[in-house]
XYZ file of C-alpha atoms in Angstrom:
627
model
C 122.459 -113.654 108.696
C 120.161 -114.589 111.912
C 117.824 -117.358 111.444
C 114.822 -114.617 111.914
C 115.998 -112.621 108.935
C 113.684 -112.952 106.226
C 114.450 -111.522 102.638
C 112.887 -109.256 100.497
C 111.687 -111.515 98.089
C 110.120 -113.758 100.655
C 108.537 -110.357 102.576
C 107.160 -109.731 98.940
C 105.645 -113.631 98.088
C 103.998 -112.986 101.746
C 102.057 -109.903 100.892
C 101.067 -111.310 97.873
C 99.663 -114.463 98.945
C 97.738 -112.181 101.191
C 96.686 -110.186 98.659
C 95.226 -112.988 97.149
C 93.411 -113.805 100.066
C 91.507 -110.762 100.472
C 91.145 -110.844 97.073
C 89.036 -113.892 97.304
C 87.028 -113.375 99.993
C 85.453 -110.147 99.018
C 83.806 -111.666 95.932
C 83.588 -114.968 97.464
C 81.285 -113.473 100.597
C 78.965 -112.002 98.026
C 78.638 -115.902 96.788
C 77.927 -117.393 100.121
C 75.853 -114.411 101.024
C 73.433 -114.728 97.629
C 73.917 -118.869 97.682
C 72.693 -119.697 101.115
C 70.052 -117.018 100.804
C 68.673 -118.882 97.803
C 69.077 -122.623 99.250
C 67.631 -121.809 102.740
C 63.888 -121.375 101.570
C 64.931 -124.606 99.832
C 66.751 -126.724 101.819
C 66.599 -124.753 105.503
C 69.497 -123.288 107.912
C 71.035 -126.934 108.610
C 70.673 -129.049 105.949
C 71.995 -126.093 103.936
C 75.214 -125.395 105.844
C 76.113 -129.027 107.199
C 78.353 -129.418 104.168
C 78.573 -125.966 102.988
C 82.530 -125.737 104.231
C 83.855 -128.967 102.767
C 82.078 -128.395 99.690
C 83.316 -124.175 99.465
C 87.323 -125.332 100.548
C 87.117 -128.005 97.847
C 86.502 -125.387 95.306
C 89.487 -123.384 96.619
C 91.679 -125.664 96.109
C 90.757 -126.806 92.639
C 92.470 -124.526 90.592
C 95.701 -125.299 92.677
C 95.263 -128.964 91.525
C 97.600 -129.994 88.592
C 95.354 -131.075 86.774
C 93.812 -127.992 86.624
C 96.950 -125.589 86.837
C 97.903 -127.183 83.223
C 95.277 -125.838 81.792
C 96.792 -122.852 81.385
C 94.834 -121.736 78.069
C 92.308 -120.780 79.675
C 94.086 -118.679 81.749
C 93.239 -115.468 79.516
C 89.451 -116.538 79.783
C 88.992 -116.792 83.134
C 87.344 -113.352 84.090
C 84.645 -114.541 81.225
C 84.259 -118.190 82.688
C 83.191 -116.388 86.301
C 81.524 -114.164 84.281
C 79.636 -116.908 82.795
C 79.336 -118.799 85.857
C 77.856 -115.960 88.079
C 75.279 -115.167 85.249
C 74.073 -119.103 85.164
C 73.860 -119.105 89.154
C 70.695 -117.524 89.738
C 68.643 -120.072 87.946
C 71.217 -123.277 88.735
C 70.841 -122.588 91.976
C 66.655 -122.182 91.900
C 66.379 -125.332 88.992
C 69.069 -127.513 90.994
C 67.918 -127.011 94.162
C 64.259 -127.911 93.809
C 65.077 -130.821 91.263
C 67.634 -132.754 94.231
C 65.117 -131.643 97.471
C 61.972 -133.514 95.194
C 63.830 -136.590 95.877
C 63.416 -135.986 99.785
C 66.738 -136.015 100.784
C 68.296 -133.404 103.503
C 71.683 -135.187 103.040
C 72.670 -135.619 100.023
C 70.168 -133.250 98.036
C 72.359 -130.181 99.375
C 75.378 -131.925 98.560
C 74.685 -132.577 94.537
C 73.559 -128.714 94.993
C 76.524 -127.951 96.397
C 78.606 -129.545 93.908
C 76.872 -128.115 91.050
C 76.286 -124.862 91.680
C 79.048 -123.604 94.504
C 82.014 -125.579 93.482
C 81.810 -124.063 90.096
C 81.131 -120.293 91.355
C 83.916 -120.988 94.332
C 86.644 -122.377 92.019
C 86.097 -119.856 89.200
C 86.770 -116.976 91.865
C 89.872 -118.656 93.049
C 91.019 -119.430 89.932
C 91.067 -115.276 88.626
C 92.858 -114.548 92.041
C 95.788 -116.386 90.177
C 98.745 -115.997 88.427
C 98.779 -116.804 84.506
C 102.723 -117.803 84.879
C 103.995 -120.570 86.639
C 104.963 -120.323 90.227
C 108.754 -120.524 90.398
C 108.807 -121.641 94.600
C 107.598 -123.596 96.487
C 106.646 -121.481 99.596
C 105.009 -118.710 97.755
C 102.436 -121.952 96.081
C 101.946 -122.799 99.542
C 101.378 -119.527 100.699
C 99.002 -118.956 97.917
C 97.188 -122.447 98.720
C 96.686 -121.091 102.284
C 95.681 -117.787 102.036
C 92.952 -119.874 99.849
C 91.702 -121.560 102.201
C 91.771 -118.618 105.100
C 89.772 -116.342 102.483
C 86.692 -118.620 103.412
C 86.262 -117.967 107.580
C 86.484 -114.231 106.767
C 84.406 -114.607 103.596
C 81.919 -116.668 105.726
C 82.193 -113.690 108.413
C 81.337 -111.061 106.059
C 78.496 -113.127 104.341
C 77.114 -113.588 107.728
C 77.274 -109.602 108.271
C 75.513 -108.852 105.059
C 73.215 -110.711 105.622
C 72.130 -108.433 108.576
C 71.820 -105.519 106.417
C 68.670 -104.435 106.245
C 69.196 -102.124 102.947
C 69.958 -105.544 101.487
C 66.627 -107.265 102.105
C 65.674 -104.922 98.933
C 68.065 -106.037 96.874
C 67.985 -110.069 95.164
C 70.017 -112.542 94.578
C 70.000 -111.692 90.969
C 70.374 -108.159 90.664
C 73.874 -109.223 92.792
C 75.135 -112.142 90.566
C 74.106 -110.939 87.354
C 75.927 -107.279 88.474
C 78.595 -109.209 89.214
C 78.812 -111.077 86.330
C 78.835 -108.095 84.033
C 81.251 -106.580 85.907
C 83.454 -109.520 85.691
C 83.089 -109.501 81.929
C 83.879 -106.123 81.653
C 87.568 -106.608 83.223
C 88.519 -109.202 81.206
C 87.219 -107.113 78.378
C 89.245 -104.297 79.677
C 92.612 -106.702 80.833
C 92.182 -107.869 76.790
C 94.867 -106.614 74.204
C 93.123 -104.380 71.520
C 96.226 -103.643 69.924
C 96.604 -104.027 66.450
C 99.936 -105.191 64.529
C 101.560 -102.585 61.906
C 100.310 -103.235 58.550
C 103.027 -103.911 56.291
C 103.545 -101.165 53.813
C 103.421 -101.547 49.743
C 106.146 -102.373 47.759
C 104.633 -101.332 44.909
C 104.038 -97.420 44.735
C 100.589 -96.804 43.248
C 100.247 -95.270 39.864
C 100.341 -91.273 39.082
C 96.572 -89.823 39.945
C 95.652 -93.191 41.646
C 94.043 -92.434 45.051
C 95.821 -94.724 48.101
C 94.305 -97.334 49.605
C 93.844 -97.565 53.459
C 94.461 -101.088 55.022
C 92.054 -100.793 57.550
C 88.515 -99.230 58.515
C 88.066 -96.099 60.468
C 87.204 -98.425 64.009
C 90.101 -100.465 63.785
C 92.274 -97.027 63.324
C 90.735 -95.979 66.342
C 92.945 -96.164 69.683
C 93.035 -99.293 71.562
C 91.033 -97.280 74.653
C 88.562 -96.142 72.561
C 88.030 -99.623 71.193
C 87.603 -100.898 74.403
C 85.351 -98.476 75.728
C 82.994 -99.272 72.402
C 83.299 -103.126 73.201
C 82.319 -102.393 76.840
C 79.754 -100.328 76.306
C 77.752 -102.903 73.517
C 78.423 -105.513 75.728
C 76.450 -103.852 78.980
C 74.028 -102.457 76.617
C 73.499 -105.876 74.841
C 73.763 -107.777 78.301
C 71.372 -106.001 81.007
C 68.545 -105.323 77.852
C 68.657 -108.647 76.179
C 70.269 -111.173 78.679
C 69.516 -109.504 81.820
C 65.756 -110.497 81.926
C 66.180 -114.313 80.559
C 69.122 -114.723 83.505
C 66.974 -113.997 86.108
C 66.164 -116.030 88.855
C 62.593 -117.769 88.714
C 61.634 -116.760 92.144
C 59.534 -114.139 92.925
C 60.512 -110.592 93.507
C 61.048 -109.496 97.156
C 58.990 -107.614 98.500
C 56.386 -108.550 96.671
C 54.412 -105.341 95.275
C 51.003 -106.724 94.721
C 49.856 -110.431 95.417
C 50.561 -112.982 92.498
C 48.520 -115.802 91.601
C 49.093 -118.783 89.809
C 45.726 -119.480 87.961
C 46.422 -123.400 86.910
C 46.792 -125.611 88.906
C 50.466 -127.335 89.817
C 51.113 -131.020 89.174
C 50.138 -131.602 93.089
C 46.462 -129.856 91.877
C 46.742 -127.190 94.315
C 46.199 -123.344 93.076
C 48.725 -120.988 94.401
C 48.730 -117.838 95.216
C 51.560 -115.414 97.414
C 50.165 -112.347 99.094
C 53.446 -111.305 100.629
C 57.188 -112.188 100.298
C 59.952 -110.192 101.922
C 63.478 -110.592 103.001
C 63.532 -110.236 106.640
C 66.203 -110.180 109.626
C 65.232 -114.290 109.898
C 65.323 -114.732 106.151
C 62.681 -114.873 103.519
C 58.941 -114.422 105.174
C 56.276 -115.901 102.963
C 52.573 -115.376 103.105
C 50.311 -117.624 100.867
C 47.520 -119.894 100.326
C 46.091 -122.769 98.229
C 43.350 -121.233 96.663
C 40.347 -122.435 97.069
C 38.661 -124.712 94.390
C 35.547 -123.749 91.994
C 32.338 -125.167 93.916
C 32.405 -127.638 90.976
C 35.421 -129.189 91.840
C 35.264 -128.938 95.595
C 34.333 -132.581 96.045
C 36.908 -133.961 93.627
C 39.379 -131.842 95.525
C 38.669 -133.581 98.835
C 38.315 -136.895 97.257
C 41.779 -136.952 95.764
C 43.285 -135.183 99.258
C 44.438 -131.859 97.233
C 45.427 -128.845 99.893
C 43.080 -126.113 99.631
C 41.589 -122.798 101.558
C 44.440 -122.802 103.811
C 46.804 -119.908 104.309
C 49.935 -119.796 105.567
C 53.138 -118.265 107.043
C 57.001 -119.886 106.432
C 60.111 -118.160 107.138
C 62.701 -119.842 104.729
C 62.055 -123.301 105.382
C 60.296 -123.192 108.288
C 56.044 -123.125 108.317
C 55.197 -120.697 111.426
C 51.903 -121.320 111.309
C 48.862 -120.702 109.063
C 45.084 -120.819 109.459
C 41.600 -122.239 107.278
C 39.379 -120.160 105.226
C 36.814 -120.295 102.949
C 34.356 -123.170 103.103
C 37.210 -124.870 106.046
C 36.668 -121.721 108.022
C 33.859 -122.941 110.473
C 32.622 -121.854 114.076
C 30.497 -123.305 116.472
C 27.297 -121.534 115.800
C 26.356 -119.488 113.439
C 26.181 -116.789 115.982
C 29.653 -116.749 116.678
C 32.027 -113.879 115.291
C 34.357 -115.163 113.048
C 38.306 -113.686 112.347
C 38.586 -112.117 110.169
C 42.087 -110.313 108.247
C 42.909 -106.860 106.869
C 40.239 -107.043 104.542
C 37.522 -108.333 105.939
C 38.298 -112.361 104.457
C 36.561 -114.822 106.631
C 39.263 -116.750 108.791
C 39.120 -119.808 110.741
C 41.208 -122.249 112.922
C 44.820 -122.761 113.386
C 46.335 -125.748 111.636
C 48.730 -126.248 114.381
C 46.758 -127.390 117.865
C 49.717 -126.008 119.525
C 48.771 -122.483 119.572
C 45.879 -123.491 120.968
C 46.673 -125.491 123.532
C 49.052 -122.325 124.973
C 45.625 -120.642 125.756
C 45.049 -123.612 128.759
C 47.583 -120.976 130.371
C 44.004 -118.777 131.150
C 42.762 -121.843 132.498
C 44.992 -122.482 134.993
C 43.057 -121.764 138.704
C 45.294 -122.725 141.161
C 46.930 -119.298 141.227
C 44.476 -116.727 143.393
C 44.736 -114.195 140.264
C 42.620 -113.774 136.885
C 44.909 -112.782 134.589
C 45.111 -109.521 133.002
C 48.559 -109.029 131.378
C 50.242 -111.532 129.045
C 53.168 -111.548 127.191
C 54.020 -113.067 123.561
C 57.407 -114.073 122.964
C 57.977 -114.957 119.176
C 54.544 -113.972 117.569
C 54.113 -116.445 114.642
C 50.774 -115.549 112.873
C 49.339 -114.533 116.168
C 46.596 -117.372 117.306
C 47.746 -116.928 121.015
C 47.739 -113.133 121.639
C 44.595 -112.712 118.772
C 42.627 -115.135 121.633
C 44.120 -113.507 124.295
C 42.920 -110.045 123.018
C 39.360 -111.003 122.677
C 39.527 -112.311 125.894
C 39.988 -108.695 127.151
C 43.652 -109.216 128.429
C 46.571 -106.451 128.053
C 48.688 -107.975 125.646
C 52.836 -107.533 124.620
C 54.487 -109.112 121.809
C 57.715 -109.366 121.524
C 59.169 -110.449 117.715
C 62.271 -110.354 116.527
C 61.252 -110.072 112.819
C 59.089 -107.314 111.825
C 58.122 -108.689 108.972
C 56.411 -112.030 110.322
C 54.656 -108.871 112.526
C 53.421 -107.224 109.857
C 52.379 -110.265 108.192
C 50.354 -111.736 111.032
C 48.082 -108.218 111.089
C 47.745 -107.604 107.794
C 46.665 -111.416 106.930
C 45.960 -113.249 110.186
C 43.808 -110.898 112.159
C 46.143 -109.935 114.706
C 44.139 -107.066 116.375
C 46.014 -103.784 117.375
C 47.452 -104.495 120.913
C 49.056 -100.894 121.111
C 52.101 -99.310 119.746
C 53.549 -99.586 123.512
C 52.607 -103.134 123.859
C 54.809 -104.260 120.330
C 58.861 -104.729 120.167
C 60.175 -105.937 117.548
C 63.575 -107.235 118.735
C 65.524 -109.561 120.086
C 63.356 -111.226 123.564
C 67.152 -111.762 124.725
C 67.965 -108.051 125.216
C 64.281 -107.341 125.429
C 64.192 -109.241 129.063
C 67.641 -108.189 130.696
C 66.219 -104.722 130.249
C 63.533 -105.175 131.801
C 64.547 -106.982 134.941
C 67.112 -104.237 134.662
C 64.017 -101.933 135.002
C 62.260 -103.911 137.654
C 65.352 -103.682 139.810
C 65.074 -99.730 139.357
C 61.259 -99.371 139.431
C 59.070 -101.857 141.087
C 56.195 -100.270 140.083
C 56.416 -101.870 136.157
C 53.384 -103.775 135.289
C 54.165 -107.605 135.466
C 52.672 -110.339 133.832
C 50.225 -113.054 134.319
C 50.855 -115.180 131.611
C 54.075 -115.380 129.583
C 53.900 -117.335 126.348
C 57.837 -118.334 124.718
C 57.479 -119.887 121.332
C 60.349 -119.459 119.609
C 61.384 -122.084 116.638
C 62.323 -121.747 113.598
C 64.078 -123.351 110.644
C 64.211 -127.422 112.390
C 65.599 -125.754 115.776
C 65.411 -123.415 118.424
C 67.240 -120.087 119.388
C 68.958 -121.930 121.999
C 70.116 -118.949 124.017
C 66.066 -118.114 124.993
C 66.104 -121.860 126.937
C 69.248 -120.783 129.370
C 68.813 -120.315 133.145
C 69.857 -116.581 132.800
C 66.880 -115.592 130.059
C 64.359 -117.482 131.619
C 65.278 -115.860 135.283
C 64.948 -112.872 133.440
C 61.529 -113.676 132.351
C 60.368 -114.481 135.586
C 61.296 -111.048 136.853
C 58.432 -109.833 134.855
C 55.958 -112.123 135.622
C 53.396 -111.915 138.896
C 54.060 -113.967 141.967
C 51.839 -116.469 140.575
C 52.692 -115.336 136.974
C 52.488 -118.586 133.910
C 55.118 -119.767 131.399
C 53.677 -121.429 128.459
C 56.813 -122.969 126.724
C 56.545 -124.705 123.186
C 59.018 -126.736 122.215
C 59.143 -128.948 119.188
C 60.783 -132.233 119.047
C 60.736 -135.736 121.023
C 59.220 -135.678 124.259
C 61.420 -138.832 125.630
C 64.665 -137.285 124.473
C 67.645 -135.704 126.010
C 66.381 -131.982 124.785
C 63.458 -132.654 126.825
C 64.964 -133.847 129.749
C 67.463 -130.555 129.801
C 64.419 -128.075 129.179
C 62.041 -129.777 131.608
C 65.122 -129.842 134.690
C 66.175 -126.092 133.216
C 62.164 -124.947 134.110
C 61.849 -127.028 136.761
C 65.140 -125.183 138.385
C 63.874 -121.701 137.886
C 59.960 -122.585 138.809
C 60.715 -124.094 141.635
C 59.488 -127.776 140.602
C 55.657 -126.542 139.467
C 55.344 -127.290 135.800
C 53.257 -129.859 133.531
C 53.516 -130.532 129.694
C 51.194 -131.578 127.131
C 51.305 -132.989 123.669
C 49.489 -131.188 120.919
C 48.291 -134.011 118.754
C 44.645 -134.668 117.418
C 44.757 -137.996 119.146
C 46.059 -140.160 122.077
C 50.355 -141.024 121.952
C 51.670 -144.579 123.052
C 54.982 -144.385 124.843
C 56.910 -145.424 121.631
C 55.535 -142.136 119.987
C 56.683 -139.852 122.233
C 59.581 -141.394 121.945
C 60.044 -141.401 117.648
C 57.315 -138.846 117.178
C 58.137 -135.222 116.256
C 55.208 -133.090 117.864
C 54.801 -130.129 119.984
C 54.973 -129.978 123.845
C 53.715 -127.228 125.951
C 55.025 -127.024 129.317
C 52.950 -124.714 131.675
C 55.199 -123.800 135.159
C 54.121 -121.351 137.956
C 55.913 -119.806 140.526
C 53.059 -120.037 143.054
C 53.367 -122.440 145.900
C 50.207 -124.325 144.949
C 50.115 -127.574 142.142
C 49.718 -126.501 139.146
C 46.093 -127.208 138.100
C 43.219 -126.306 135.521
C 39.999 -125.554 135.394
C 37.642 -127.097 132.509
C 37.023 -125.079 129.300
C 33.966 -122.995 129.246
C 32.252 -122.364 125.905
C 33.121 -118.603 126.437
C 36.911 -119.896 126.311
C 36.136 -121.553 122.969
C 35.446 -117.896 120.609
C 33.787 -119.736 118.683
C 36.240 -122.537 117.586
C 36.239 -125.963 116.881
C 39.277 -126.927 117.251
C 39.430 -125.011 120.919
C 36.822 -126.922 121.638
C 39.083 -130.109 121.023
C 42.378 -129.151 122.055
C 40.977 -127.360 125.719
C 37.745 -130.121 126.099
C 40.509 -132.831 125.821
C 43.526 -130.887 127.876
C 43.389 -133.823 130.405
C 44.503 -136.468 128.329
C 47.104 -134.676 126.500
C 49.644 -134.405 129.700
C 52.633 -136.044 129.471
C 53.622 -138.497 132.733
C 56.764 -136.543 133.237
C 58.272 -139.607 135.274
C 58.906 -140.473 131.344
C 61.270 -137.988 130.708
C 62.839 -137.846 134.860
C 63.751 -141.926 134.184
C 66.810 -140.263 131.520
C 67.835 -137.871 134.052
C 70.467 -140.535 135.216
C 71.738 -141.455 132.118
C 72.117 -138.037 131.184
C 74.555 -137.503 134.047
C 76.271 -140.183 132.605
C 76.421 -139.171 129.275
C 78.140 -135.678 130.241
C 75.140 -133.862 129.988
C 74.383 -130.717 132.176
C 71.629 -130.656 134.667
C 70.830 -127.354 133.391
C 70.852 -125.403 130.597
C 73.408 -122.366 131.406
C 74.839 -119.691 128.583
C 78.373 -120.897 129.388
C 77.103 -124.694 129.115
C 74.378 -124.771 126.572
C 74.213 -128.135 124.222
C 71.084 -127.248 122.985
C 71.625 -125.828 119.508
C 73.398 -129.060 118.902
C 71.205 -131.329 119.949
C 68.231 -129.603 117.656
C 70.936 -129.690 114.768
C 71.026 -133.074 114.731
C 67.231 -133.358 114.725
C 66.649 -130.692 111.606
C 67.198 -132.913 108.856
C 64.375 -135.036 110.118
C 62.460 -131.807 110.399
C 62.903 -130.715 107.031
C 61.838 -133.993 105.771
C 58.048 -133.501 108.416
C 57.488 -130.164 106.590
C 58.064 -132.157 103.183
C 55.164 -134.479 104.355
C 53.371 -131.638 105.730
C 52.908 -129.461 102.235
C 53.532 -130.382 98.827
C 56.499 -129.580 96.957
C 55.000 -126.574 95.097
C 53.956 -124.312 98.836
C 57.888 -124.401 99.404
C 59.103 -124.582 95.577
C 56.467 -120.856 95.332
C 58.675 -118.304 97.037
């Protein structure tokens, strides 16, 4: 026999480790899939997934531990132990995760998650994919250990795919696990021996006209089948009427059918109240607001510092923006026009400056141009393009979400800009197919101002800072066209440095950047501070320069008046972030920011933990513990 001969039985241990493998990963991507989708509103993208691996391939591998393969009593109970462990997920997972994130931790608060909510789910699925008898070789146990461990890439494949699916986005976390859990019950119900032994028969014959006993009632005669069909059918009955509603998750049906308020007030003292909440392609898109306090208590309120009259938009984790109302909606005059939403609610300024300070774009005057046509790129609750549209220009939006669209018109004012000025996909494709159009037809309408804010979740879609996109973008923008770039993070940092040289390549050296804060930066800020920056670049010929901030350019707005009156001393020296360009080279980063060289994503990864813990400073526990 050749040395490449293999034998039956060994052809047969392979196919069923395999087996076993694909038996795991089906149930075990419907885990990851529900699991992340609960801890990301909790604990965002990063924070949620830095561990997620070690933590899922420990659980693999538990119930190929001895001291867990010994237990084999339990073997016969295992389908009702994952059954048991799916139905307690939904609330572990809600309870857990807000209990360990209260004690402001982005390391090790998903990590006692993990441990006591996955490991158990992850090991109980493992464990059923196993044989009750021992395994007599050695290969086939480390075949089975294996095809373990390979079960979680293509799990963690197929997770990621559902999680695309829009005709999911209906469908919660719950109504998955518990479904899963019953179903689990049910095969061990149906895998369980109904069988009865004989009855032994009577010695004794019974007396002349006595009637004969039976030995057993009429269910027990019944058929095993039938007795298992009975048993299945109480248990389903009994278990989605009376257990179904109790093991339901705590959060709050998505969507949302009609807005839900919480009429006392949380330990914080703020009054909740969710107008919207959706599953979305970027995950779970939340509208609220802290109500607004009786007159009686509004002065206690801002005595004590409690969040109130302030509305706002997260996706999962991540707070894209949100504006005052009530008595913190103010204008200038009481002659200007204020926002207003959907339904005619009074709105006023931004809480981020940031969106503000992307108007200065309009004040730029060293191009020979007014603007006319501007571009949005990642919408947020619309600030930018709202302005923009009462200042009479054409405006696009591109989103990739169409929920955070919806939301920002229905309770943010976003005007109607036109059903041919709004796509909701991905600004990648979006921009190769235009400059594929330009290249065709010359005659497209370009744009004079192009605003890219795009960040979400402690990081940015790194692909939309590249070379190629943003050379792409400046196909469809006017000679003397304007990027307004947000980015979030450390101005003296190595992120910084690669987007400012990645701009400054493609503009042709003409670009600026400001800081959005209420107040003046030292140098050690920029450096530890996590803020906004704005760079503005042109492609005309002249320096970049702005004109001052008319009251026209204000609509009304106190904070414009702020963020554009004070433009001036917001820029950022740039020499600041040029004097790391050298050790950059050093340190093996690129000069620019390329798709086949892109460190970006990495960089912000590294950053998101801190950024989970700003947005824990930024609201109280109960705005991102209300979902």
């Amino acid at each position: 026999m050749s040395e490449t001969s293999r034998s039956p039985g060994d052809s047969q241990d392979l196919l069923s480790a395999s087996l076993i493998g694909l038996w795991i990963s089906i149930p075990l991507s419907l885990v990851l899939f529900t699991y992340e989708r609960a801890a990301i509103p909790i604990y965002a993208l990063v924070p949620t997934k830095l561990y997620l691996p070690h933590f899922t391939l420990l659980a693999l591998a538990v119930p190929h531990l001895p001291p867990f393969r010994s237990l084999s009593k339990l073997s016969q109970w295992k389908w009702y132990i994952l059954g048991l462990a799916l139905a307690l997920a939904p609330n572990a997972t809600y309870y857990a995760g807000i209990w360990t994130a209260r004690r402001k931790d982005p390391y090790l608060g998903p990590a006692v998650l993990h441990a006591m909510v996955l490991v158990p789910l992850v090991a109980a699925i493992s464990n059923c994919a196993l044989s009750v008898k021992a395994v007599p070789k050695l290969t086939y146990s480390v075949m089975r250990i294996i095809a373990s461990f390979v079960s979680y890439p293509v799990a963690s494949f197929i997770a990621s795919r559902l999680a695309t699916q829009s005709w999911l986005f209906d469908v919660s976390n719950s109504q998955i696990l518990l479904a899963f859990s019953a179903l689990s019950v049910s095969f061990g119900i149906s895998q369980a021996d109904f069988s009865q032994p004989q009855a032994i028969k009577p010695t004794i014959k019974p007396a002349k006209g006595q009637k004969k006993r039976t030995s057993s009632s009429a269910l027990l005669s019944l058929s095993p089948i039938w007795k298992k069909l009975i048993v299945l059918g109480c248990f389903n009955l009994f278990f989605f009427l009376s257990f179904y509603p109790i093991l339901h998750s705590p959060v709050l049906p998505d969507p949302l059918k009609l807005p839900l308020a919480f009429p006392k007030p949380t330990s914080d003292g703020a009054r909740i109240q969710i107008l919207s909440s959706v599953q979305s392609t970027t995950g779970l898109i939340v509208v609220g607001e802290a109500m607004t306090p009786p007159k009686k208590d509004l002065e206690a309120y801002e005595k004590a510092g409690t969040i109130h009259s302030v509305r706002y938009l997260r996706a999962a984790h991540s707070l894209l923006g949100g504006v005052w109302f009530g008595p913190r909606a103010m204008t200038l005059t009481e002659n200007d026009k204020p926002l207003r939403d959907s339904i005619g609610v009074v709105l006023g300024d931004s809480i981020y400056g940031t969106f503000v300070l992307q108007e200065a774009a309009r004040l730029v005057n060293s191009t020979h141009k007014a603007p006319e046509n501007a571009l949005i790129i990642g919408l947020g609750t619309g600030i930018a393009a709202t302005a923009f549209h009462r200042h009479n220009l054409n405006v696009s939006i591109v989103e990739i979400d169409p929920a955070v669209y919806s939301a920002a018109r229905k309770f943010f004012g976003l005007p109607d800009v036109g059903p041919d000025n709004v796509f909701l996909e991905d600004a990648r494709g979006w921009a190769s197919r235009k400059h594929a159009e330009y290249r065709t037809d010359n005659q497209s309408a370009l744009y004079d101002i192009v605003v890219h804010d795009c960040f979400s979740g402690g990081g940015v879609p790194q692909q939309l800072f590249s070379v190629e996109f943003l050379e792409d973008l400046r196909s469809v923008m006017q000679p003397e066209g304007v990027l307004a770039l947000n980015f979030a993070g450390y101005v003296i940092s190595e992120s910084s440095r690669l987007i400012l040289r990645t701009l400054e390549r493609v503009f042709g050296g003409q670009c600026k950047a400001f800081f959005d804060s209420m107040t003046s930066l030292t140098e050690e800020q920029l450096r530890d501070d996590f803020i906004n920056i704005v760079f503005f670049c042109s492609l005309s010929p002249e320096p970049l320069t702005f004109r001052p901030a008319y009251l026209h350019d204000l609509l009304g707005s106190p904070l414009r008046r702020h963020m554009l009156g004070t433009l001036h001393s917001r820029e950022i020296n740039l020499t600041l972030l040029r004097n790391g360009d050298e050790q950059d080279k050093a340190d093996g980063l690129p000069d620019v920011i390329t798709d086949a060289n892109n460190p970006l994503g990495k960089m912000q990864e590294q950053r998101a933990h801190h950024h989970w813990e700003l947005m824990r400073e930024v609201l109280p526990d109960v705005i991102w513990e209300t979902f």
